[in-house]
PDB file of C-alpha atoms in Angstrom:
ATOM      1  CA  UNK A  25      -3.477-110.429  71.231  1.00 72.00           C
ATOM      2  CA  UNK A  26      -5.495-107.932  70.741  1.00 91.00           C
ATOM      3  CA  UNK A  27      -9.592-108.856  69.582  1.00 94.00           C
ATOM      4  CA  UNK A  28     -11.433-107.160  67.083  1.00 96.00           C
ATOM      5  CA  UNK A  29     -15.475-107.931  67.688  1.00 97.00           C
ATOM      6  CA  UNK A  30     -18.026-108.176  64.250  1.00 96.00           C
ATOM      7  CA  UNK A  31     -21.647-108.328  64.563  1.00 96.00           C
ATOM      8  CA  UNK A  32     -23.884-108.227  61.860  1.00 95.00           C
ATOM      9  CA  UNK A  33     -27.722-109.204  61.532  1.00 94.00           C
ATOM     10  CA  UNK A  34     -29.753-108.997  57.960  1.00 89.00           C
ATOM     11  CA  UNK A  35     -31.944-106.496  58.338  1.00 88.00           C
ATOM     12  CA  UNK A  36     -32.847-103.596  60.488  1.00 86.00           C
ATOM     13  CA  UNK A  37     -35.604-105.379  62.689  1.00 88.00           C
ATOM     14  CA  UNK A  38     -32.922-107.510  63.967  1.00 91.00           C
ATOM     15  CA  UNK A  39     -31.441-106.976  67.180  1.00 92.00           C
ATOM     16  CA  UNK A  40     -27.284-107.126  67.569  1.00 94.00           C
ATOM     17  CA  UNK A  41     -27.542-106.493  70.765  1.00 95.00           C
ATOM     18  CA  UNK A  42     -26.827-110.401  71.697  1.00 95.00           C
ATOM     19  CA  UNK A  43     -23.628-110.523  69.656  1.00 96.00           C
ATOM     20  CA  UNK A  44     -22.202-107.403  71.170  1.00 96.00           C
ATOM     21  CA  UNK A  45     -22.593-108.361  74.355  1.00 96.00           C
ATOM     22  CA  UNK A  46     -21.102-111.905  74.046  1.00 96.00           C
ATOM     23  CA  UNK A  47     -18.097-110.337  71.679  1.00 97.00           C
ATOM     24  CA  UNK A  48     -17.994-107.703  75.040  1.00 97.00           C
ATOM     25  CA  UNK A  49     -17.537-111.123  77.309  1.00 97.00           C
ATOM     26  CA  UNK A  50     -14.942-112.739  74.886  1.00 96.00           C
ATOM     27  CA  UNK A  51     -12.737-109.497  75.265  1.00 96.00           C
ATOM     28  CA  UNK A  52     -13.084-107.399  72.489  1.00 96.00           C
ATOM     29  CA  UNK A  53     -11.682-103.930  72.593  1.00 89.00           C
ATOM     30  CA  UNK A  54     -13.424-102.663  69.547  1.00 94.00           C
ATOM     31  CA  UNK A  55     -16.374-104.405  67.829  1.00 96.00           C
ATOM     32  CA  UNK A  56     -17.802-103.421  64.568  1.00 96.00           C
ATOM     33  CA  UNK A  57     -21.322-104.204  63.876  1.00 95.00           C
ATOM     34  CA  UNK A  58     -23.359-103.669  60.589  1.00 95.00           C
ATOM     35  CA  UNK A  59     -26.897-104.681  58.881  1.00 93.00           C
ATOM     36  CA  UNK A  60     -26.918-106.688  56.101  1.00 89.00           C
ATOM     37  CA  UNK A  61     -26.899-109.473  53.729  1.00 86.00           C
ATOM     38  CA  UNK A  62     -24.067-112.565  54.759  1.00 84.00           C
ATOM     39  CA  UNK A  63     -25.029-113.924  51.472  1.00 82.00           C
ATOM     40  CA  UNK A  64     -21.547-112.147  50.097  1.00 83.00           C
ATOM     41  CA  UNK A  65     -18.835-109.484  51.071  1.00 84.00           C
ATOM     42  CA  UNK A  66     -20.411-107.159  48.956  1.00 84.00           C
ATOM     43  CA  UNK A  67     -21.587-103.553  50.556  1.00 86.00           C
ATOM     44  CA  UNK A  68     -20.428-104.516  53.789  1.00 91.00           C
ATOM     45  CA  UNK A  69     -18.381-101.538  54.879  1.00 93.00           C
ATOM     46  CA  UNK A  70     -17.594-102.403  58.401  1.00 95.00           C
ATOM     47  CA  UNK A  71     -16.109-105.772  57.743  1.00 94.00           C
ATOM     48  CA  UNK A  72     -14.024-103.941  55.080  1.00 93.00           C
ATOM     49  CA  UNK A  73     -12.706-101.403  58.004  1.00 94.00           C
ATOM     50  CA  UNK A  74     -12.061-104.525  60.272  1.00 94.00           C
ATOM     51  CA  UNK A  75     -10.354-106.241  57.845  1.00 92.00           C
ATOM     52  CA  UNK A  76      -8.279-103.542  56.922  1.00 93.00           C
ATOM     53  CA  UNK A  77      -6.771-102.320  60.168  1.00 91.00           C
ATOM     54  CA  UNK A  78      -6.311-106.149  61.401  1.00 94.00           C
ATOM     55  CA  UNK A  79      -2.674-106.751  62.396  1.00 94.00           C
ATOM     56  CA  UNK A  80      -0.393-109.467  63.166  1.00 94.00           C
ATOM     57  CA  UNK A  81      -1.263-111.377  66.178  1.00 93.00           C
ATOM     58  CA  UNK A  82      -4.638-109.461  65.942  1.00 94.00           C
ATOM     59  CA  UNK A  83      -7.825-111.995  66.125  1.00 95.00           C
ATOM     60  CA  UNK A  84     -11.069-111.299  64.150  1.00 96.00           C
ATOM     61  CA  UNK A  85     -13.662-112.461  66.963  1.00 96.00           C
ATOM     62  CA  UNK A  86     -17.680-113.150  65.461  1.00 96.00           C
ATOM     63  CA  UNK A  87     -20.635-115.159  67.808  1.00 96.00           C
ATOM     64  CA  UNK A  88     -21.690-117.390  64.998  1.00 92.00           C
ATOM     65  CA  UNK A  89     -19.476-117.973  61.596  1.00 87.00           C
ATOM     66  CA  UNK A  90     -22.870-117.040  59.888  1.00 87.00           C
ATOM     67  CA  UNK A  91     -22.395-113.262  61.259  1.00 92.00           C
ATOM     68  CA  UNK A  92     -19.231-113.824  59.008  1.00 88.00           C
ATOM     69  CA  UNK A  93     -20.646-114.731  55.744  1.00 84.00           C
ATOM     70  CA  UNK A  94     -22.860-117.297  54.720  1.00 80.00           C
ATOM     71  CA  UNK A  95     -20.982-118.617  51.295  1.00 82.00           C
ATOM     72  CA  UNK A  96     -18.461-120.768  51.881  1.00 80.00           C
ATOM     73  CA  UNK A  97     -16.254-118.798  49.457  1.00 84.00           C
ATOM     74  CA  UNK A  98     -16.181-115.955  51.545  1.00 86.00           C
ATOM     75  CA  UNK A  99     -15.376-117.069  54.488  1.00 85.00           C
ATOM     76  CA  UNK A 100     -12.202-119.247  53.152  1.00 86.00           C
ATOM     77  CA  UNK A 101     -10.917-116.440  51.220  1.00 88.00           C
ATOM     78  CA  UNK A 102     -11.307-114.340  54.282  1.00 89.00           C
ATOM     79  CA  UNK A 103      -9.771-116.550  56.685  1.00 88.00           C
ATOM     80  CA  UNK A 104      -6.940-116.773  53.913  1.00 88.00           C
ATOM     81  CA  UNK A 105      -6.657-113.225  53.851  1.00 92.00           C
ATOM     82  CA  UNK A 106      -6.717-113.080  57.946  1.00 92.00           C
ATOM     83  CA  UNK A 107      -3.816-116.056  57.588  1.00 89.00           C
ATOM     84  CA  UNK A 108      -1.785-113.565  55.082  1.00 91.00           C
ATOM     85  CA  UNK A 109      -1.893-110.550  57.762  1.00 93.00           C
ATOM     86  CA  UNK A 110      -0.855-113.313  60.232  1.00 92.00           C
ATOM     87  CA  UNK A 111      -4.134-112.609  62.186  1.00 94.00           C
ATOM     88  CA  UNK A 112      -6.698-115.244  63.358  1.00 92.00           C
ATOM     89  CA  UNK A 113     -10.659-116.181  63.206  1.00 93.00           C
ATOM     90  CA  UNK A 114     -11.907-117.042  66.523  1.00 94.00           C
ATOM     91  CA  UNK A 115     -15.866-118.134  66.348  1.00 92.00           C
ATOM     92  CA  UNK A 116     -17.428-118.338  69.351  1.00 95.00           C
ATOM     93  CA  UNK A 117     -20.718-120.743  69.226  1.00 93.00           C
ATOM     94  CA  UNK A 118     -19.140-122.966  68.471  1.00 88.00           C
ATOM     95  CA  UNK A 119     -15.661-121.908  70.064  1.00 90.00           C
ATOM     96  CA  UNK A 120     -13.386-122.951  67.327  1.00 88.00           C
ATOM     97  CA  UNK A 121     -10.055-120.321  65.760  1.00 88.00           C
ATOM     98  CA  UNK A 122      -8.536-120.987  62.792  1.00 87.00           C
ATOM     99  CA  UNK A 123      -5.108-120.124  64.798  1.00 82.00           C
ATOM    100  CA  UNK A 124      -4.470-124.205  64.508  1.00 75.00           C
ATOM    101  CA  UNK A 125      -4.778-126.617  61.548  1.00 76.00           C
ATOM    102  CA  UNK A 126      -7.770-128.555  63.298  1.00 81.00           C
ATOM    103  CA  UNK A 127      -9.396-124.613  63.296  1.00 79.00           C
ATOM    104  CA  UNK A 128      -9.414-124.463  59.403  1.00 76.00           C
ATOM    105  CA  UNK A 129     -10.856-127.588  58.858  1.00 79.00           C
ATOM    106  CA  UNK A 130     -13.735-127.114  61.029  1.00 82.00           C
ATOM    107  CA  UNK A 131     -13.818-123.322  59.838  1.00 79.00           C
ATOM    108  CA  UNK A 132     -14.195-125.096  56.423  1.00 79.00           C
ATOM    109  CA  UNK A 133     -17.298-127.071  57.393  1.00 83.00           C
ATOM    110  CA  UNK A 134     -18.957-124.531  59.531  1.00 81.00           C
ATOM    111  CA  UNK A 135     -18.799-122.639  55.836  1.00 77.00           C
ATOM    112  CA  UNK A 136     -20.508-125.068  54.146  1.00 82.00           C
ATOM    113  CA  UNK A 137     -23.169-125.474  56.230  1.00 83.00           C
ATOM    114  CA  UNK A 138     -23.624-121.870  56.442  1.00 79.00           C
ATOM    115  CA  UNK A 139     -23.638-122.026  52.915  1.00 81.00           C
ATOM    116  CA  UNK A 140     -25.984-125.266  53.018  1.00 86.00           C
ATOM    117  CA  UNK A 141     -28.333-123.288  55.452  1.00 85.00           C
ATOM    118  CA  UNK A 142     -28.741-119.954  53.112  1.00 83.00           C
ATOM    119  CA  UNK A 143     -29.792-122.240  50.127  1.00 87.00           C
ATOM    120  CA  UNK A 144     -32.400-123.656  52.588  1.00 90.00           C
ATOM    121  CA  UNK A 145     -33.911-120.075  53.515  1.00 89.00           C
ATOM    122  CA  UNK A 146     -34.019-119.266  49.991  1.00 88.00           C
ATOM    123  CA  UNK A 147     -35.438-122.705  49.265  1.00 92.00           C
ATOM    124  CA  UNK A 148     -38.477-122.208  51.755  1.00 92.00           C
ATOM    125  CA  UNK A 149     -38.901-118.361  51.285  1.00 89.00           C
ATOM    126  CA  UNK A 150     -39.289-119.761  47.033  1.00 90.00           C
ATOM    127  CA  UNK A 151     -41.711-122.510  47.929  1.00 92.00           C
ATOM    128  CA  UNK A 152     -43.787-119.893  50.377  1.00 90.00           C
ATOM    129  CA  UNK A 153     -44.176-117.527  47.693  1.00 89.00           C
ATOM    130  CA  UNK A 154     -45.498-120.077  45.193  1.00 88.00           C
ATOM    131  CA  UNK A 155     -47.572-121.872  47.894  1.00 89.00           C
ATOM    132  CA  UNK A 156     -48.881-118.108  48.771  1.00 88.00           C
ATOM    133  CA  UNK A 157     -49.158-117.543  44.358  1.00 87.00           C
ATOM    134  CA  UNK A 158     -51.639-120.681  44.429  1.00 87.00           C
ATOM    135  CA  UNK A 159     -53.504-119.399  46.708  1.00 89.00           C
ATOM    136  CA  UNK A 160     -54.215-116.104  45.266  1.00 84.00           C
ATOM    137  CA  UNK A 161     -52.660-114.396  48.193  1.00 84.00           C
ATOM    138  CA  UNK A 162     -49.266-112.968  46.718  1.00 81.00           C
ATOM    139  CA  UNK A 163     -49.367-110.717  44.011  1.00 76.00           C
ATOM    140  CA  UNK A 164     -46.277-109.279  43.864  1.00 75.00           C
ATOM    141  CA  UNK A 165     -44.845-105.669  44.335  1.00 74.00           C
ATOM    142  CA  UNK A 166     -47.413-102.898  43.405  1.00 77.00           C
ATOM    143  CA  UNK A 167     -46.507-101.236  40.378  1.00 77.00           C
ATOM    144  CA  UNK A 168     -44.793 -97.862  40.502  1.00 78.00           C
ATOM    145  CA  UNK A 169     -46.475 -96.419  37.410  1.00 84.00           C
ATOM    146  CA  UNK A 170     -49.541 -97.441  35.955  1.00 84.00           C
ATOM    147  CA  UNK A 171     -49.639 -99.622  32.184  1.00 87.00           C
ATOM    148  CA  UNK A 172     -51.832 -96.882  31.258  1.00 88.00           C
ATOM    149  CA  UNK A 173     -49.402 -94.010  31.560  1.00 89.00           C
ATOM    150  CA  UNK A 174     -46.819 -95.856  29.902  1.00 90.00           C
ATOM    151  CA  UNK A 175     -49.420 -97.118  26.868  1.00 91.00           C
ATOM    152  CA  UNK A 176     -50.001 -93.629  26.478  1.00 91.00           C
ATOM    153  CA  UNK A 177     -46.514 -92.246  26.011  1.00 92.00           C
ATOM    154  CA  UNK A 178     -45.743 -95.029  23.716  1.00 91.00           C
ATOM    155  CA  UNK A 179     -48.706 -93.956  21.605  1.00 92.00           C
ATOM    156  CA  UNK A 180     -47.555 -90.320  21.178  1.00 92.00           C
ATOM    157  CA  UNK A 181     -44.296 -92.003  19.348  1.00 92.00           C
ATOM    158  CA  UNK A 182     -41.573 -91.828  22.499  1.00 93.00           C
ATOM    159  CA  UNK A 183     -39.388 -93.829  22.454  1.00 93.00           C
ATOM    160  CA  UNK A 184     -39.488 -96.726  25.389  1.00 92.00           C
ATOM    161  CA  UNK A 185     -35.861 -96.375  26.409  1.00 92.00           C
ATOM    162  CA  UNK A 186     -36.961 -92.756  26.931  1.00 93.00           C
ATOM    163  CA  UNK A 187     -40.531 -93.775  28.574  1.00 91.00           C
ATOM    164  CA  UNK A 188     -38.104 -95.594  31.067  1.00 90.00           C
ATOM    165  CA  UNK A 189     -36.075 -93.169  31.465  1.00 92.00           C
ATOM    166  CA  UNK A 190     -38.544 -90.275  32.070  1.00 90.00           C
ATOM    167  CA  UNK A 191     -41.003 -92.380  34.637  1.00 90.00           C
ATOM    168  CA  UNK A 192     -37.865 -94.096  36.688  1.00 89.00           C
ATOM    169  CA  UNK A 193     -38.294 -97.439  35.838  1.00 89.00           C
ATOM    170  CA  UNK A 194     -36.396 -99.860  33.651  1.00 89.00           C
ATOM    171  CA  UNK A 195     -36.795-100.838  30.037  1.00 90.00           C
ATOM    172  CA  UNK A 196     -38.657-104.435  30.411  1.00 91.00           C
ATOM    173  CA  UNK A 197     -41.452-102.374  32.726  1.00 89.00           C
ATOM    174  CA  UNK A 198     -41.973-100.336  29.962  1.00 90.00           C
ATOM    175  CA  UNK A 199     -41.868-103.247  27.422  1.00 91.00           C
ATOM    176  CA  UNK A 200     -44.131-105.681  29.434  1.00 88.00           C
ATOM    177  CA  UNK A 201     -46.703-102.783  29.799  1.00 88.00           C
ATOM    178  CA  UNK A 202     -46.443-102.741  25.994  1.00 88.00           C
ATOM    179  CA  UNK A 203     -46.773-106.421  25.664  1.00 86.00           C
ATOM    180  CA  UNK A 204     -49.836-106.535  27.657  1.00 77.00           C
ATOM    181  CA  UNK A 205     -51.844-104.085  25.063  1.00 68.00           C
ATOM    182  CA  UNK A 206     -50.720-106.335  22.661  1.00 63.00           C
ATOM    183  CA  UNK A 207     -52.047-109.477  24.254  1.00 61.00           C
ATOM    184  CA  UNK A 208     -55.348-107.560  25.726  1.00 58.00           C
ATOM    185  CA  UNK A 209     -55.822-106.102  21.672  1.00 54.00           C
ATOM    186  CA  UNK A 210     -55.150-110.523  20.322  1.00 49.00           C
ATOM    187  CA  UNK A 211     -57.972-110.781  22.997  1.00 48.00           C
ATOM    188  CA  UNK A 212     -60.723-108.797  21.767  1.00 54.00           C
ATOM    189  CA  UNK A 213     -60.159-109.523  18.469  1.00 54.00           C
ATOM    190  CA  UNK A 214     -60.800-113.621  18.865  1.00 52.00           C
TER     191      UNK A 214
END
């Protein structure tokens, strides 16, 4: 049975050295590793490759099921597309393969609480940034262009979808630039 490794960590300061080596021990001949989000399938090019040269008898072979995908959606249909090619999941902290029914189930739950602990992050990272808001010590992105600039082209009669379009930035930049002469002008005049 031949085993088909798949590492993947979030983001590029993240080291996937760890999975490749234990996906080395477990005895796969070729593992695919990539960076990015588990929060869905999407832009994940090396689990599309895996998945599409997986065989019959061939097992899919991750460390953690939340290298797999973090939404419990995901993973099911996955391990019901891996079922349909008459391959296997095989997770291996904890060891558990969907090659058995008792597999699925537990596949099922290690899902949701993958699923359960991505809510969580974004949960905490949500209250951080208001906590850090309160404060006074996160102010958001730096603009790109300057309300000025914008305020400017506006008053030489361009049009704003053209302002956006012109400066690189999207339509509701341009209009919230806008909105704040407004406000500053119902300011000065009260």
């Amino acid at each position: 049975m031949p085993r088909i490794g798949y590492a993947r960590v979030s983001t590029s300061s993240q080291d996937l050295d760890i999975q490749k080596a234990k996906l080395k021990e477990a005895g796969c001949e070729i593992i695919r590793a990539e960076t990015g989000s588990g929060a869905s399938r999407d832009n994940r090019a090396e689990l599309a490759t895996v998945l599409e040269f997986l065989r019959a008898g061939d097992e899919l072979v991750v460390h953690r099921l939340d290298r797999l995908g973090r939404s419990t959606r995901d993973v099911l249909n996955l391990v019901h597309e891996l079922d349909a090619k008459g391959a296997a999941l095989r997770v291996l902290e904890p060891e558990v393969t969907t090659a058995g029914d008792m597999g699925r189930m537990l596949i099922t739950v290690l899902g949701m609480v993958a699923d359960m602990e991505l809510k969580f992050i974004r949960d905490r990272q949500r209250a951080g940034i208001e906590a850090a808001k309160g404060t006074g010590v996160y102010k958001g992105r730096q603009k790109r262009v300057d309300d000025l600039k914008i305020r400017r082209l506006a008053s030489h009669g361009i049009a704003k979808a053209q302002i956006a379009r012109d400066l690189g930035v999207s339509r509701m930049t341009v209009y919230r630039a806008l909105e704040a002469r407004d406000t500053e002008a119902d300011l000065e005049t009260e």
